[in-house]
mmCIF file of C-alpha atoms in Angstrom:
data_model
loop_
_atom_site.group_PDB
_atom_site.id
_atom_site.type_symbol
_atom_site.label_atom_id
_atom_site.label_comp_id
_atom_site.label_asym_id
_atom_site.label_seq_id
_atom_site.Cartn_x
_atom_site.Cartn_y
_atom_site.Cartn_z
ATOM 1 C CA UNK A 1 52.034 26.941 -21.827
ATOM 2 C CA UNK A 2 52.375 22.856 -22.069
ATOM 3 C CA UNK A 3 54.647 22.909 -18.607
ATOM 4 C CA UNK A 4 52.102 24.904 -17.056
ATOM 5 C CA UNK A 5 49.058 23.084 -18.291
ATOM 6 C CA UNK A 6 51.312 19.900 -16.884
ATOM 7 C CA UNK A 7 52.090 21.183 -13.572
ATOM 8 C CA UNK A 8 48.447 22.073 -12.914
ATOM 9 C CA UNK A 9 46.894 18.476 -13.953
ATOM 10 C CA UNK A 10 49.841 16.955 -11.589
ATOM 11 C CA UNK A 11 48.588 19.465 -8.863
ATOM 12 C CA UNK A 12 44.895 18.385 -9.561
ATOM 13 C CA UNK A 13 45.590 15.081 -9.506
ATOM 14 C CA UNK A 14 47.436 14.918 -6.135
ATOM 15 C CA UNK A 15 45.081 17.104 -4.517
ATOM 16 C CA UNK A 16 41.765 15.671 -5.964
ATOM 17 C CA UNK A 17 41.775 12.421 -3.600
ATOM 18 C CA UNK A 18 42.119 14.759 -0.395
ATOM 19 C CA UNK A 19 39.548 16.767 -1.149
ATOM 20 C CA UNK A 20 36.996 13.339 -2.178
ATOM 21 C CA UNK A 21 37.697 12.234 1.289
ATOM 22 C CA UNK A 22 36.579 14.779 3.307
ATOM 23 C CA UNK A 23 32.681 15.321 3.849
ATOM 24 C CA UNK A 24 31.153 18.245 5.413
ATOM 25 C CA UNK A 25 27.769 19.347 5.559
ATOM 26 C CA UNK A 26 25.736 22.663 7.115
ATOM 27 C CA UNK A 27 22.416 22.053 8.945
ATOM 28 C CA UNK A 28 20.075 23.614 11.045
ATOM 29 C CA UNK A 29 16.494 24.301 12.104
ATOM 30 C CA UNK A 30 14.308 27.467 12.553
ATOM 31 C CA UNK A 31 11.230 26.685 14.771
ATOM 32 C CA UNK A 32 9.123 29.770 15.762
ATOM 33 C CA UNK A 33 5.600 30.142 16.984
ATOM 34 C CA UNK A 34 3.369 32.622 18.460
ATOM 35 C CA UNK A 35 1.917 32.135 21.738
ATOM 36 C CA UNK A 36 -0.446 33.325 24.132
ATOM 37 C CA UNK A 37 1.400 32.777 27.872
ATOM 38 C CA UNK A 38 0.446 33.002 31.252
ATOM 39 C CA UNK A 39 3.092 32.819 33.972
ATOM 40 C CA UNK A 40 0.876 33.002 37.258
ATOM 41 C CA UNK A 41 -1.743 36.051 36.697
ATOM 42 C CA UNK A 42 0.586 37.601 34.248
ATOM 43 C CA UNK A 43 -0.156 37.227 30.417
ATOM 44 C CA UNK A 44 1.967 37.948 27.306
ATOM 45 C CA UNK A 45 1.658 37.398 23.230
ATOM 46 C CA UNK A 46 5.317 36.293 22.227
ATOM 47 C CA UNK A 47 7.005 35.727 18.750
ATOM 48 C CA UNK A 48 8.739 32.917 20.243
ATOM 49 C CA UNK A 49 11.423 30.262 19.376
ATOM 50 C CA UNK A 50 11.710 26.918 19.726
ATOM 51 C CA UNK A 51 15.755 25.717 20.016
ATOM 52 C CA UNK A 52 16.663 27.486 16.621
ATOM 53 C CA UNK A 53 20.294 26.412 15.763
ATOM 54 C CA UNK A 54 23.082 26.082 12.918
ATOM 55 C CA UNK A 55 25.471 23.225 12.816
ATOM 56 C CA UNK A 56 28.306 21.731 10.997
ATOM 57 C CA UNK A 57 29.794 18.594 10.906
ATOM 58 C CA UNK A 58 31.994 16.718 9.068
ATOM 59 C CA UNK A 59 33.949 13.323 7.923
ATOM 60 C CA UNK A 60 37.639 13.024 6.779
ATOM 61 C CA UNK A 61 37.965 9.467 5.717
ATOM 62 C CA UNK A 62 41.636 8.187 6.964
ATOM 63 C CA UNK A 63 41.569 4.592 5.592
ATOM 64 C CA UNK A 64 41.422 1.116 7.175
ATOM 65 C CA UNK A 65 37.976 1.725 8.494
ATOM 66 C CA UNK A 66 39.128 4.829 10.225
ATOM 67 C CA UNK A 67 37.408 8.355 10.122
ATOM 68 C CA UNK A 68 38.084 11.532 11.776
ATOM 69 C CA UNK A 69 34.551 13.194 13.009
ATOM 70 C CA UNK A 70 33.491 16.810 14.015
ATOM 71 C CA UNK A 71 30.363 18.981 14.866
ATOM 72 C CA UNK A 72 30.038 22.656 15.744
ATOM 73 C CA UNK A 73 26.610 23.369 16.575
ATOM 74 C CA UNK A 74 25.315 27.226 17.453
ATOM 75 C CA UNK A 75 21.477 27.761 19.112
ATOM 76 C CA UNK A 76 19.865 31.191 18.210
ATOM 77 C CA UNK A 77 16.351 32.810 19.058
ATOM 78 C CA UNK A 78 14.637 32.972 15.301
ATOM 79 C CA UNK A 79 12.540 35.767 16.696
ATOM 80 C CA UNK A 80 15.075 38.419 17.492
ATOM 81 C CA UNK A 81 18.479 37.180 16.383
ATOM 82 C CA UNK A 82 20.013 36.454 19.791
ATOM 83 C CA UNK A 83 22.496 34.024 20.648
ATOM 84 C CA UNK A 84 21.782 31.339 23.254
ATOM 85 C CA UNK A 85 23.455 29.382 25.521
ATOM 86 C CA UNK A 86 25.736 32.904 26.161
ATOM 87 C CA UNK A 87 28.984 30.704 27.463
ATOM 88 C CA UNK A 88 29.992 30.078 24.429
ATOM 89 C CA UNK A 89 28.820 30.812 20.560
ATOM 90 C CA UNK A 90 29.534 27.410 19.715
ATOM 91 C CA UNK A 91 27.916 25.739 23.529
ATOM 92 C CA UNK A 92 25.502 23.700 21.933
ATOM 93 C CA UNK A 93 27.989 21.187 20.187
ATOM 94 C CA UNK A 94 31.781 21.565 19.792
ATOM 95 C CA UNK A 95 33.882 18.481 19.389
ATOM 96 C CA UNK A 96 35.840 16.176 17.295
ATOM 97 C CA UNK A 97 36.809 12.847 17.546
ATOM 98 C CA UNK A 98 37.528 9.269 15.463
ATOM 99 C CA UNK A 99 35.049 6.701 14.526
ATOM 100 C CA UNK A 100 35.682 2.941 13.712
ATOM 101 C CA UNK A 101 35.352 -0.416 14.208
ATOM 102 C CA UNK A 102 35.847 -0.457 17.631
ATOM 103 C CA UNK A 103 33.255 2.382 18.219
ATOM 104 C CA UNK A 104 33.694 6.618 18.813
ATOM 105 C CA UNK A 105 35.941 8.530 20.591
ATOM 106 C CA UNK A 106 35.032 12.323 21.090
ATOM 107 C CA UNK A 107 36.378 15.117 22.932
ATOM 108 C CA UNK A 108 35.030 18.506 23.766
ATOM 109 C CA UNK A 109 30.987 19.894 24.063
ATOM 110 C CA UNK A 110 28.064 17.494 23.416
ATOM 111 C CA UNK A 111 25.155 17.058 25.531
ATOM 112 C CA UNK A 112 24.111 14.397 28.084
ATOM 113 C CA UNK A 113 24.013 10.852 26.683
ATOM 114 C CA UNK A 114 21.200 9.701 28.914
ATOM 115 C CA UNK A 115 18.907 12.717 28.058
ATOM 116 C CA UNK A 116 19.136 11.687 25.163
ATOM 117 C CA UNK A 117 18.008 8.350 25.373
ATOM 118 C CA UNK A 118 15.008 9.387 27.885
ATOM 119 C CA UNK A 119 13.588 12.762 27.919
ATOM 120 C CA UNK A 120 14.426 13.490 24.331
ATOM 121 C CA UNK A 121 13.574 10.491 23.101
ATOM 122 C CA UNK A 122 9.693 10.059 23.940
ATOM 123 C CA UNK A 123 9.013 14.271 23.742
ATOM 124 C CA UNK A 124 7.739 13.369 20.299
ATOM 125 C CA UNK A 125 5.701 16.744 19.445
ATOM 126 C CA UNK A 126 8.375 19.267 18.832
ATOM 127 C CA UNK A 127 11.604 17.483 20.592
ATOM 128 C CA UNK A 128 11.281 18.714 23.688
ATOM 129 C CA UNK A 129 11.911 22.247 22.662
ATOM 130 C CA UNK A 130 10.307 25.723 23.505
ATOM 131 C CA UNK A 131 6.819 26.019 26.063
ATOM 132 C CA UNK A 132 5.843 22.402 25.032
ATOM 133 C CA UNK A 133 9.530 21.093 26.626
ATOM 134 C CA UNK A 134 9.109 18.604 29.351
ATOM 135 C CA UNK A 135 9.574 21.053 32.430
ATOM 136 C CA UNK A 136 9.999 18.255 34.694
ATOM 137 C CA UNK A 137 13.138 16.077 33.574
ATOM 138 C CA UNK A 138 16.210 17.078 35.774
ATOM 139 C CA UNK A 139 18.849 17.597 34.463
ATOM 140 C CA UNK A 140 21.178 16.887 36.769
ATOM 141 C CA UNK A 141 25.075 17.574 34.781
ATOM 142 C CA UNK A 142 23.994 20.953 33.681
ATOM 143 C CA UNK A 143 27.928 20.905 32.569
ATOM 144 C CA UNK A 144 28.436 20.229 28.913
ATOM 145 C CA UNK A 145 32.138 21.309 28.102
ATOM 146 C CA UNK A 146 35.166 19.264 28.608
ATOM 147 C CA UNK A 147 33.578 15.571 28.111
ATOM 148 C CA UNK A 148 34.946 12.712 27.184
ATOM 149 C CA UNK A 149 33.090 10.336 25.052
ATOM 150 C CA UNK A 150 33.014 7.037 24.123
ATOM 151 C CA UNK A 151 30.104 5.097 22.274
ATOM 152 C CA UNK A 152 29.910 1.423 21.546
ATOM 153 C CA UNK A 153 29.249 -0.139 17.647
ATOM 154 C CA UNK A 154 25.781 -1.609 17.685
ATOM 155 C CA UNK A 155 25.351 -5.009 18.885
ATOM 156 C CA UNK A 156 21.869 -6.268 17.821
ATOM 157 C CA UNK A 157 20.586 -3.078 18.033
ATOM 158 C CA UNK A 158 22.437 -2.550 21.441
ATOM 159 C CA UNK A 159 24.374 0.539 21.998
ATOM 160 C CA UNK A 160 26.236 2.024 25.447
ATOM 161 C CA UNK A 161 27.970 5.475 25.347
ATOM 162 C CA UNK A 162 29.864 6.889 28.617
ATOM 163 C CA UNK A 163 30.441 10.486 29.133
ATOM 164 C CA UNK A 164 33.441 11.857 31.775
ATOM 165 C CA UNK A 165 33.204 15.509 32.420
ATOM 166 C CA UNK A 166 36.418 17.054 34.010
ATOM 167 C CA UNK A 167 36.063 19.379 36.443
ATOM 168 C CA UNK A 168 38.923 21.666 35.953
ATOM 169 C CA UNK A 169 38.822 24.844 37.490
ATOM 170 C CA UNK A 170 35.622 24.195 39.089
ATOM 171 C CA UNK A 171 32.239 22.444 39.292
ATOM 172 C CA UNK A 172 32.498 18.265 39.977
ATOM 173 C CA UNK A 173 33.913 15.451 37.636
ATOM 174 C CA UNK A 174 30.419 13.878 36.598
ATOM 175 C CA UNK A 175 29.864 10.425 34.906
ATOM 176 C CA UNK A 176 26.957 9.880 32.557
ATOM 177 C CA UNK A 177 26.433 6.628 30.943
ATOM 178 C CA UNK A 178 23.725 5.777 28.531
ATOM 179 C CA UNK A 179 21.880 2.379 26.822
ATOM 180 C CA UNK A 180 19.809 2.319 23.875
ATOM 181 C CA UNK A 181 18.215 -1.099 22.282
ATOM 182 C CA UNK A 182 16.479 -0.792 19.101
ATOM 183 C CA UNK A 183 14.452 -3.725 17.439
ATOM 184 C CA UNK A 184 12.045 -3.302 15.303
ATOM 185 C CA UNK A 185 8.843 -1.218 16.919
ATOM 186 C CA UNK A 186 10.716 -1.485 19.982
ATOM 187 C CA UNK A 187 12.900 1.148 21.069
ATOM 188 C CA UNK A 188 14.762 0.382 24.854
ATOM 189 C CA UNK A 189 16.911 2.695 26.860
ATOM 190 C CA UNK A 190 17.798 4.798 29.882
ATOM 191 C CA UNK A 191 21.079 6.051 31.467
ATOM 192 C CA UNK A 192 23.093 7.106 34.795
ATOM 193 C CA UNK A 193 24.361 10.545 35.328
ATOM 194 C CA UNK A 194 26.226 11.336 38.621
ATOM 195 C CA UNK A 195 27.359 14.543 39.405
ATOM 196 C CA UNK A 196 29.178 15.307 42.640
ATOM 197 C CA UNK A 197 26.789 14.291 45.149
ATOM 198 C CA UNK A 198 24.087 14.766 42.502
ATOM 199 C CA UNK A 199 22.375 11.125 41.394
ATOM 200 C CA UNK A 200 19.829 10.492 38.103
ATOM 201 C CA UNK A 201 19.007 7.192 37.057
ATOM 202 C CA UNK A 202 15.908 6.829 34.243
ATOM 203 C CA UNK A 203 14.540 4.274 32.091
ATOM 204 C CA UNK A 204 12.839 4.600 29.183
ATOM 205 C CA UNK A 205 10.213 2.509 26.720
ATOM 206 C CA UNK A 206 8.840 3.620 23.003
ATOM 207 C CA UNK A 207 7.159 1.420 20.630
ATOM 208 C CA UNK A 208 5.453 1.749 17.484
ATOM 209 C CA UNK A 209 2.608 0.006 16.544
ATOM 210 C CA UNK A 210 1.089 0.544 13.287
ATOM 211 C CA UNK A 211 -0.338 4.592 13.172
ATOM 212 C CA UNK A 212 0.316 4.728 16.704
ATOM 213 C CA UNK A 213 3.490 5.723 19.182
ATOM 214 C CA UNK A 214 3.680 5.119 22.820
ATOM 215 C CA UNK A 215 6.427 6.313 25.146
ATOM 216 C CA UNK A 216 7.469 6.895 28.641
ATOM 217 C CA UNK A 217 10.263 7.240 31.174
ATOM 218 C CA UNK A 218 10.608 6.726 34.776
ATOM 219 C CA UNK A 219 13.241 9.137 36.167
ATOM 220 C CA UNK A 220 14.614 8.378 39.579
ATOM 221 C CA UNK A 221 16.841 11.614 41.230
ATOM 222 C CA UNK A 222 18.510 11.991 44.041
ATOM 223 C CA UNK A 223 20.016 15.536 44.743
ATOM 224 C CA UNK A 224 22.182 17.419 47.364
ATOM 225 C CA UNK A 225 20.374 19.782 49.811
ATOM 226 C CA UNK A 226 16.726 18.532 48.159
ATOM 227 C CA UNK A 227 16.825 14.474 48.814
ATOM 228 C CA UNK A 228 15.184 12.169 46.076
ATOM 229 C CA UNK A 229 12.069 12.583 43.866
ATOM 230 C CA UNK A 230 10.370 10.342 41.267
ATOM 231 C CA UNK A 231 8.950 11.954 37.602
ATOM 232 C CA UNK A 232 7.013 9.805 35.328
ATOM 233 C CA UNK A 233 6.074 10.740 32.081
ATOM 234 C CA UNK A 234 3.678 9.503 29.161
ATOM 235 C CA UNK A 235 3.605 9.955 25.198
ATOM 236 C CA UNK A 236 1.674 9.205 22.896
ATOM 237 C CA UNK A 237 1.322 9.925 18.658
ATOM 238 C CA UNK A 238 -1.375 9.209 16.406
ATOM 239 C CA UNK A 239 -0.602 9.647 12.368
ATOM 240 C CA UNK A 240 -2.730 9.985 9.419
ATOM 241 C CA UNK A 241 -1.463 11.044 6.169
ATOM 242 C CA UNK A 242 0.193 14.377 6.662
ATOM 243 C CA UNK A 243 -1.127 14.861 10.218
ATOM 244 C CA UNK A 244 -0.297 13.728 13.469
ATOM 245 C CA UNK A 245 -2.109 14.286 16.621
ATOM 246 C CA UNK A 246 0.237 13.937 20.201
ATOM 247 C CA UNK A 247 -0.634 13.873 23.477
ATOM 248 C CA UNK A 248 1.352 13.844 27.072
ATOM 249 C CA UNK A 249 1.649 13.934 30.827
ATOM 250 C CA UNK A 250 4.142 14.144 33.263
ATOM 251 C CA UNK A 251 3.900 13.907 37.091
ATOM 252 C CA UNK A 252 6.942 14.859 39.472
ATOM 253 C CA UNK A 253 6.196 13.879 42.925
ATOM 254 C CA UNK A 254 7.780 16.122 46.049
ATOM 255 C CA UNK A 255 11.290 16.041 46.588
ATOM 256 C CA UNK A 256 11.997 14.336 50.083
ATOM 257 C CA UNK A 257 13.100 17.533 52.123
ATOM 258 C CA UNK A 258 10.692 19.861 50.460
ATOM 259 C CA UNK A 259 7.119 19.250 51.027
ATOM 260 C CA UNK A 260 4.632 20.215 48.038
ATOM 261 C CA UNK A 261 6.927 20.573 45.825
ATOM 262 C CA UNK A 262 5.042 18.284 43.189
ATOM 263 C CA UNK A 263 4.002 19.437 39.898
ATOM 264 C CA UNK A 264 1.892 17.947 36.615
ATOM 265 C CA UNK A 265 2.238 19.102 33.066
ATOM 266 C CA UNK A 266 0.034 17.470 29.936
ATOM 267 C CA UNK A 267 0.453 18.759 26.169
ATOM 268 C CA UNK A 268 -1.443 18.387 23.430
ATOM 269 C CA UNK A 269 -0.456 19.195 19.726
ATOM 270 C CA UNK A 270 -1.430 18.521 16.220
ATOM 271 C CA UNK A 271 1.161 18.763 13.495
ATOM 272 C CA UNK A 272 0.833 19.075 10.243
ATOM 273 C CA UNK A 273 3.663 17.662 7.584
ATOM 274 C CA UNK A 274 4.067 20.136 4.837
ATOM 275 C CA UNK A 275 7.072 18.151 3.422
ATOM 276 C CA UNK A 276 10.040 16.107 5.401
ATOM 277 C CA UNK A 277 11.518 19.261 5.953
ATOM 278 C CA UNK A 278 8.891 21.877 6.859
ATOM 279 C CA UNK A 279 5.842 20.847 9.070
ATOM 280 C CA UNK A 280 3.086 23.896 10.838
ATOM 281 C CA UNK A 281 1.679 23.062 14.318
ATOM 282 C CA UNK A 282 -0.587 24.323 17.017
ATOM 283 C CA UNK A 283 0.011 23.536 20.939
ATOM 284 C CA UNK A 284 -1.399 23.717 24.590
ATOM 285 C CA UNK A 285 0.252 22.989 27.315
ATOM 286 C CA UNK A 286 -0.029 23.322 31.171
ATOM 287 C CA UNK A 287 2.015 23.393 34.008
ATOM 288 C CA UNK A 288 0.445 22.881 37.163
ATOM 289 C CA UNK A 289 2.763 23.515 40.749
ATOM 290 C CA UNK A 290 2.098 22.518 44.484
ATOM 291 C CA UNK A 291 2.950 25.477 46.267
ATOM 292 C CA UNK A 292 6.404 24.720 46.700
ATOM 293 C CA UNK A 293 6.997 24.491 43.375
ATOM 294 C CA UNK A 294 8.361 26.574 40.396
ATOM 295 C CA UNK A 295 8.566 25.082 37.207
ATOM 296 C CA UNK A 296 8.375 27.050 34.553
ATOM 297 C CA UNK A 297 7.137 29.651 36.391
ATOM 298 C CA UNK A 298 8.694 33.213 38.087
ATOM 299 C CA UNK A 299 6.465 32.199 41.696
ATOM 300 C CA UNK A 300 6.582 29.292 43.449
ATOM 301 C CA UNK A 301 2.886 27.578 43.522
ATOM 302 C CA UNK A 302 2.010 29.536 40.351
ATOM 303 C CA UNK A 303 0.965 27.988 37.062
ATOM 304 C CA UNK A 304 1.885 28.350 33.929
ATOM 305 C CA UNK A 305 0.434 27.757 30.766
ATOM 306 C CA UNK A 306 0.776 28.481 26.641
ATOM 307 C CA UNK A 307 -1.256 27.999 23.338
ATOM 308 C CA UNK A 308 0.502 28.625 20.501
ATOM 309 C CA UNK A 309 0.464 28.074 16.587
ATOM 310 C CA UNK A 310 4.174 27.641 14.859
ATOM 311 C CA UNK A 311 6.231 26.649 11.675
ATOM 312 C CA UNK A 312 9.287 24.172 11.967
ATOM 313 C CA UNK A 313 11.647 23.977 8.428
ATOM 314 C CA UNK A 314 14.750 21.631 8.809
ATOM 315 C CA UNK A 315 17.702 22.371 6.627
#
């Protein structure tokens, strides 16, 4: 009994540190609201989600400075169980990498840098996610998978991350490479993406000033068979105690070789903070399409529009 009470404190003891180094944690988000729709002169009540998903990720500390990083993310509609993004159960996120002092490396599935630091960044209602998402940000690598990643440290609050898609069987090579400054209430950034003949360059301001948020972008595309196009957009959040009021607009003028293809979309939104986690909200938003036009919407020159009430809990 002593040699095997020994032999299992030695195994403890050697296998104690490996498992201290590692880190790994589970996450996710269910966001679902109902909502009155109208898609042109059709009408529907939906249960409907907003970007449900389950995620992973994960540390291994390797010493010196030097970590080994991973996240496997999975979207889901909270309303009827479905997968989304069908290419893949794991299409949302699905890479690993290293992380040190001279920055990150990562390799596989992650999303595009410079939405990130645009779009994303100034949809401040329900991160530009379900009806509410900005319909008018192109997205012009619609290719996630086999991306190579690199992201500076932070100098002074200044960050740069480049993306490299291959194209491998098919598709284009793309580039997408991204700034963010952060100082303070001011939040800089904006990014590159080319794709193919395919061209997106946007900038982006934020800054916070006391109870109030104001954001915008200027997005600047350029794209094969439709010529260039300019989309603005406008943000702006008001806070008081558990409650925060938001309000936006975004304008996307005609591209050059289709006429009236311009289209306007405003939100507003009030959310209410039960706890960090778990907040209720109610929304309206409205697209409106030239007659070229089809965001959002099944027919060109139709409009769409959705009111909606909703419950977003962060785990």
């Amino acid at each position: 009994m002593k040699r095997i009470a020994l032999a299992a404190a030695i195994a403890g003891a050697f296998a104690a540190p490996a498992f201290a180094q590692s880190d790994v944690t589970i996450y996710g988000r269910l966001n679902t609201s109902i909502e009155r729709q109208k898609d042109g002169d059709t009408k529907v009540s939906r249960v409907f989600d907003n970007s449900s998903r389950i995620g992973f990720m994960g540390t291994e500390d390797l010493g010196g400075g030097l970590k080994a990083i991973f996240q496997l993310e999975h979207g889901f509609n909270s309303d009827d169980g479905a997968a989304t993004h069908g290419n893949g159960f794991w299409a949302r996120e699905s890479w690993v990498g290293l992380t040190g002092s001279f920055g990150t490396v990562r390799l596989g599935n992650t999303p595009s840098a410079t939405y990130f630091a645009s779009a994303d960044y100034v949809s401040l209602h329900n991160h530009d996610t379900g009806s509410s998402a900005d319909a008018l940000y192109a997205y012009v690598n619609e290719r996630d998978a086999n991306k190579i990643a690199y992201k500076t440290p932070s100098y002074n609050g200044l960050t740069a991350e480049v993306q490299f898609t291959l194209r491998e069987q098919a598709g284009n090579n793309s580039w997408d490479l991204a700034v963010n400054y952060d100082e303070g209430p001011l939040h800089l950034g904006g990014g590159y993406v080319k794709s193919g003949e395919d061209k997106l360059f946007v900038i982006r301001g934020l800054y916070e000033m006391g109870d109030f948020t104001f954001g915008g972008y200027y997005e600047r595309d350029d794209v094969e068979f439709l010529g260039k196009r300019n989309n603005f957009r406008l943000s702006a959040m008001y806070t008081v105690g558990a409650s925060e009021f938001h309000a936006n607009v975004g304008i996307a003028g005609d591209w050059d070789d289709l006429d009236d293809s311009g289209a306007k979309q405003f939100t507003l939104a009030y959310n209410y903070n039960l706890s960090k986690r778990t907040k209720l909200y109610a929304l309206y938003t409205r697209v409106s399409n030239d007659d070229a036009a089809a965001y959002n919407v099944t027919t060109p020159g139709d409009n769409f529009s959705s009111f909606g009430v909703g419950i977003r809990h962060n785990f």
